[in-house]
CSV table of N, CA and C in Angstrom, one decimal:
chain,number,residue,atom,x,y,z
D,889,UNK,N,79.9,93.9,108.3
D,889,UNK,CA,81.0,94.7,107.8
D,889,UNK,C,80.5,96.2,108.1
D,890,UNK,N,81.4,97.0,108.5
D,890,UNK,CA,81.1,98.4,108.8
D,890,UNK,C,81.1,99.2,107.5
D,891,UNK,N,80.4,100.3,107.6
D,891,UNK,CA,80.3,101.3,106.5
D,891,UNK,C,81.6,102.0,106.4
D,892,UNK,N,82.0,102.4,105.2
D,892,UNK,CA,83.2,103.1,104.9
D,892,UNK,C,83.1,104.5,105.6
D,893,UNK,N,84.2,104.8,106.3
D,893,UNK,CA,84.3,106.1,106.9
D,893,UNK,C,83.6,106.3,108.2
D,894,UNK,N,83.1,105.2,108.9
D,894,UNK,CA,82.4,105.3,110.1
D,894,UNK,C,83.2,104.6,111.2
D,895,UNK,N,83.9,105.4,112.0
D,895,UNK,CA,84.8,104.8,113.0
D,895,UNK,C,84.1,104.3,114.2
D,896,UNK,N,82.8,104.6,114.3
D,896,UNK,CA,82.1,104.0,115.5
D,896,UNK,C,81.9,102.5,115.4
D,897,UNK,N,82.0,101.9,114.3
D,897,UNK,CA,81.8,100.5,114.1
D,897,UNK,C,83.1,99.8,114.6
D,898,UNK,N,84.2,100.4,114.5
D,898,UNK,CA,85.5,99.8,115.0
D,898,UNK,C,86.2,100.7,116.0
D,899,UNK,N,85.4,101.2,117.0
D,899,UNK,CA,85.8,102.1,118.0
D,899,UNK,C,87.0,101.6,118.8
D,900,UNK,N,87.0,100.4,119.2
D,900,UNK,CA,88.1,99.9,120.0
D,900,UNK,C,89.5,99.9,119.2
D,901,UNK,N,89.5,99.5,118.0
D,901,UNK,CA,90.7,99.5,117.2
D,901,UNK,C,91.2,100.9,116.9
D,902,UNK,N,90.2,101.8,116.7
D,902,UNK,CA,90.5,103.3,116.5
D,902,UNK,C,91.2,103.8,117.8
D,903,UNK,N,90.6,103.4,118.9
D,903,UNK,CA,91.2,103.9,120.2
D,903,UNK,C,92.6,103.3,120.4
D,904,UNK,N,92.8,102.0,120.1
D,904,UNK,CA,94.1,101.4,120.2
D,904,UNK,C,95.1,102.1,119.3
D,905,UNK,N,94.8,102.4,118.1
D,905,UNK,CA,95.7,103.1,117.2
D,905,UNK,C,96.0,104.5,117.6
D,906,UNK,N,95.0,105.2,118.2
D,906,UNK,CA,95.3,106.5,118.7
D,906,UNK,C,96.3,106.5,119.8
D,907,UNK,N,96.2,105.5,120.7
D,907,UNK,CA,97.2,105.4,121.8
D,907,UNK,C,98.5,105.0,121.2
D,908,UNK,N,98.6,104.1,120.2
D,908,UNK,CA,99.8,103.8,119.6
D,908,UNK,C,100.5,105.1,119.0
D,909,UNK,N,99.7,105.9,118.4
D,909,UNK,CA,100.3,107.1,117.8
D,909,UNK,C,100.7,108.1,118.8
D,910,UNK,N,99.9,108.3,119.9
D,910,UNK,CA,100.2,109.4,120.8
D,910,UNK,C,101.2,109.1,121.9
D,911,UNK,N,101.0,107.9,122.5
D,911,UNK,CA,101.8,107.5,123.7
D,911,UNK,C,103.1,106.8,123.3
D,912,UNK,N,103.2,106.1,122.2
D,912,UNK,CA,104.3,105.3,121.9
D,912,UNK,C,105.2,106.1,120.8
D,913,UNK,N,104.5,106.6,119.9
D,913,UNK,CA,105.2,107.3,118.8
D,913,UNK,C,104.9,108.8,118.7
D,914,UNK,N,105.5,109.6,119.7
D,914,UNK,CA,105.2,111.0,119.5
D,914,UNK,C,105.8,111.4,118.1
D,915,UNK,N,105.2,112.4,117.5
D,915,UNK,CA,105.6,112.7,116.1
D,915,UNK,C,105.6,111.5,115.2
D,916,UNK,N,104.5,110.8,115.3
D,916,UNK,CA,104.3,109.5,114.6
D,916,UNK,C,104.7,109.5,113.1
D,917,UNK,N,104.3,110.5,112.4
D,917,UNK,CA,104.6,110.5,110.9
D,917,UNK,C,106.0,110.6,110.6
D,918,UNK,N,106.7,111.4,111.4
D,918,UNK,CA,108.2,111.6,111.2
D,918,UNK,C,108.9,110.3,111.7
D,919,UNK,N,108.6,109.8,112.8
D,919,UNK,CA,109.3,108.7,113.4
D,919,UNK,C,109.1,107.4,112.6
D,920,UNK,N,107.9,107.1,112.1
D,920,UNK,CA,107.7,105.9,111.4
D,920,UNK,C,108.5,105.9,110.1
D,921,UNK,N,108.6,107.0,109.5
D,921,UNK,CA,109.4,107.1,108.2
D,921,UNK,C,110.9,106.7,108.4
D,922,UNK,N,111.4,106.9,109.6
D,922,UNK,CA,112.8,106.6,109.9
D,922,UNK,C,113.1,105.2,110.3
D,923,UNK,N,112.0,104.4,110.6
D,923,UNK,CA,112.2,103.0,111.0
D,923,UNK,C,112.2,102.1,109.8
D,924,UNK,N,113.0,101.0,109.9
D,924,UNK,CA,112.8,99.9,108.9
D,924,UNK,C,111.6,99.1,109.3
D,925,UNK,N,111.2,98.3,108.4
D,925,UNK,CA,110.0,97.5,108.6
D,925,UNK,C,110.1,96.6,109.8
D,926,UNK,N,111.3,96.0,110.0
D,926,UNK,CA,111.5,95.1,111.1
D,926,UNK,C,111.5,95.9,112.4
D,927,UNK,N,112.1,97.1,112.4
D,927,UNK,CA,112.1,97.9,113.6
D,927,UNK,C,110.7,98.3,114.0
D,928,UNK,N,109.9,98.7,113.0
D,928,UNK,CA,108.5,99.0,113.2
D,928,UNK,C,107.7,97.8,113.8
D,929,UNK,N,108.0,96.7,113.2
D,929,UNK,CA,107.3,95.4,113.7
D,929,UNK,C,107.7,95.2,115.2
D,930,UNK,N,108.9,95.3,115.5
D,930,UNK,CA,109.3,95.1,116.9
D,930,UNK,C,108.8,96.2,117.9
D,931,UNK,N,108.7,97.4,117.4
D,931,UNK,CA,108.1,98.5,118.2
D,931,UNK,C,106.6,98.2,118.5
D,932,UNK,N,105.9,97.7,117.5
D,932,UNK,CA,104.5,97.4,117.6
D,932,UNK,C,104.3,96.2,118.5
D,933,UNK,N,105.2,95.2,118.4
D,933,UNK,CA,105.1,94.0,119.3
D,933,UNK,C,105.3,94.5,120.8
D,934,UNK,N,106.3,95.3,121.0
D,934,UNK,CA,106.5,95.8,122.4
D,934,UNK,C,105.4,96.6,122.9
D,935,UNK,N,104.8,97.4,122.0
D,935,UNK,CA,103.6,98.2,122.4
D,935,UNK,C,102.5,97.3,122.8
D,936,UNK,N,102.2,96.3,122.0
D,936,UNK,CA,101.1,95.4,122.3
D,936,UNK,C,101.3,94.7,123.7
D,937,UNK,N,102.5,94.3,123.9
D,937,UNK,CA,102.9,93.7,125.2
D,937,UNK,C,102.6,94.7,126.3
D,938,UNK,N,103.1,95.9,126.2
D,938,UNK,CA,102.9,97.0,127.2
D,938,UNK,C,101.4,97.2,127.4
D,939,UNK,N,100.7,97.4,126.3
D,939,UNK,CA,99.3,97.7,126.3
D,939,UNK,C,98.5,96.6,127.1
D,940,UNK,N,98.8,95.4,126.8
D,940,UNK,CA,98.1,94.3,127.5
D,940,UNK,C,98.5,94.0,128.9
D,941,UNK,N,99.8,94.2,129.2
D,941,UNK,CA,100.3,93.7,130.5
D,941,UNK,C,100.7,94.8,131.5
D,942,UNK,N,100.9,96.0,131.0
D,942,UNK,CA,101.4,97.1,131.9
D,942,UNK,C,100.5,98.3,132.0
D,943,UNK,N,99.7,98.6,131.0
D,943,UNK,CA,98.9,99.8,131.0
D,943,UNK,C,97.6,99.6,131.7
D,944,UNK,N,97.4,100.3,132.8
D,944,UNK,CA,96.2,100.3,133.6
D,944,UNK,C,95.1,101.1,132.8
D,945,UNK,N,93.9,100.6,132.8
D,945,UNK,CA,92.8,101.2,132.1
D,945,UNK,C,91.7,101.6,133.1
D,946,UNK,N,91.3,102.8,133.0
D,946,UNK,CA,90.2,103.3,133.9
D,946,UNK,C,88.9,102.5,133.7
D,947,UNK,N,88.6,102.2,132.4
D,947,UNK,CA,87.4,101.5,132.2
D,947,UNK,C,87.4,100.0,132.7
D,948,UNK,N,88.6,99.5,133.1
D,948,UNK,CA,88.8,98.2,133.7
D,948,UNK,C,89.1,98.3,135.2
D,949,UNK,N,88.6,99.4,135.8
D,949,UNK,CA,88.9,99.6,137.2
D,949,UNK,C,90.4,99.6,137.5
D,950,UNK,N,91.1,100.3,136.7
D,950,UNK,CA,92.6,100.4,136.9
D,950,UNK,C,93.3,99.1,136.9
D,951,UNK,N,92.8,98.2,136.1
D,951,UNK,CA,93.5,96.9,135.9
D,951,UNK,C,94.0,96.9,134.5
D,952,UNK,N,94.9,96.0,134.2
D,952,UNK,CA,95.4,95.8,132.8
D,952,UNK,C,94.5,94.8,132.1
D,953,UNK,N,94.5,94.8,130.8
D,953,UNK,CA,93.7,93.8,130.1
D,953,UNK,C,94.0,92.4,130.4
D,954,UNK,N,95.3,92.1,130.7
D,954,UNK,CA,95.7,90.8,131.0
D,954,UNK,C,95.2,90.4,132.4
D,955,UNK,N,95.2,91.3,133.3
D,955,UNK,CA,94.6,91.0,134.7
D,955,UNK,C,93.1,90.7,134.5
D,956,UNK,N,92.4,91.4,133.7
D,956,UNK,CA,91.0,91.1,133.6
D,956,UNK,C,90.8,89.8,132.9
D,957,UNK,N,91.6,89.5,131.9
D,957,UNK,CA,91.5,88.2,131.2
D,957,UNK,C,91.8,87.1,132.2
D,958,UNK,N,92.8,87.2,133.1
D,958,UNK,CA,93.1,86.2,134.0
D,958,UNK,C,91.9,85.9,135.0
D,959,UNK,N,91.3,87.0,135.4
D,959,UNK,CA,90.1,86.9,136.3
D,959,UNK,C,89.0,86.1,135.6
D,960,UNK,N,88.8,86.5,134.3
D,960,UNK,CA,87.8,85.8,133.6
D,960,UNK,C,88.1,84.3,133.4
D,961,UNK,N,89.3,84.0,133.0
D,961,UNK,CA,89.7,82.6,132.8
D,961,UNK,C,89.6,81.8,134.1
D,962,UNK,N,90.1,82.3,135.2
D,962,UNK,CA,90.1,81.6,136.5
D,962,UNK,C,88.8,81.5,137.1
D,963,UNK,N,87.9,82.4,136.9
D,963,UNK,CA,86.6,82.4,137.6
D,963,UNK,C,85.4,82.2,136.7
D,964,UNK,N,85.7,82.2,135.4
D,964,UNK,CA,84.6,82.2,134.4
D,964,UNK,C,83.6,83.3,134.7
D,965,UNK,N,84.1,84.4,135.2
D,965,UNK,CA,83.3,85.5,135.6
D,965,UNK,C,83.1,86.5,134.4
D,966,UNK,N,81.8,86.8,134.1
D,966,UNK,CA,81.5,87.6,132.9
D,966,UNK,C,81.1,89.0,133.5
D,967,UNK,N,81.7,90.0,133.1
D,967,UNK,CA,81.4,91.4,133.6
D,967,UNK,C,82.6,92.0,134.2
D,968,UNK,N,82.5,93.3,134.3
D,968,UNK,CA,83.6,94.1,134.9
D,968,UNK,C,83.1,94.8,136.1
């Protein structure tokens, strides 16, 4: 379990949420308040789908997370 207030322990999820706030929800605080719970849920589901299947990542050699997962599953290759 990570220490309270130390984002280094959960760096990947902090990164994910920063992208959610900046790329998907500009003016995040204002926009979220206008959405119903179900609308917000759908927006987040669409974001996760986009993040995993369409968003190229520099740290993955400009591949999507799904492309890297497919390579791993098909080749049992560990490493990037």
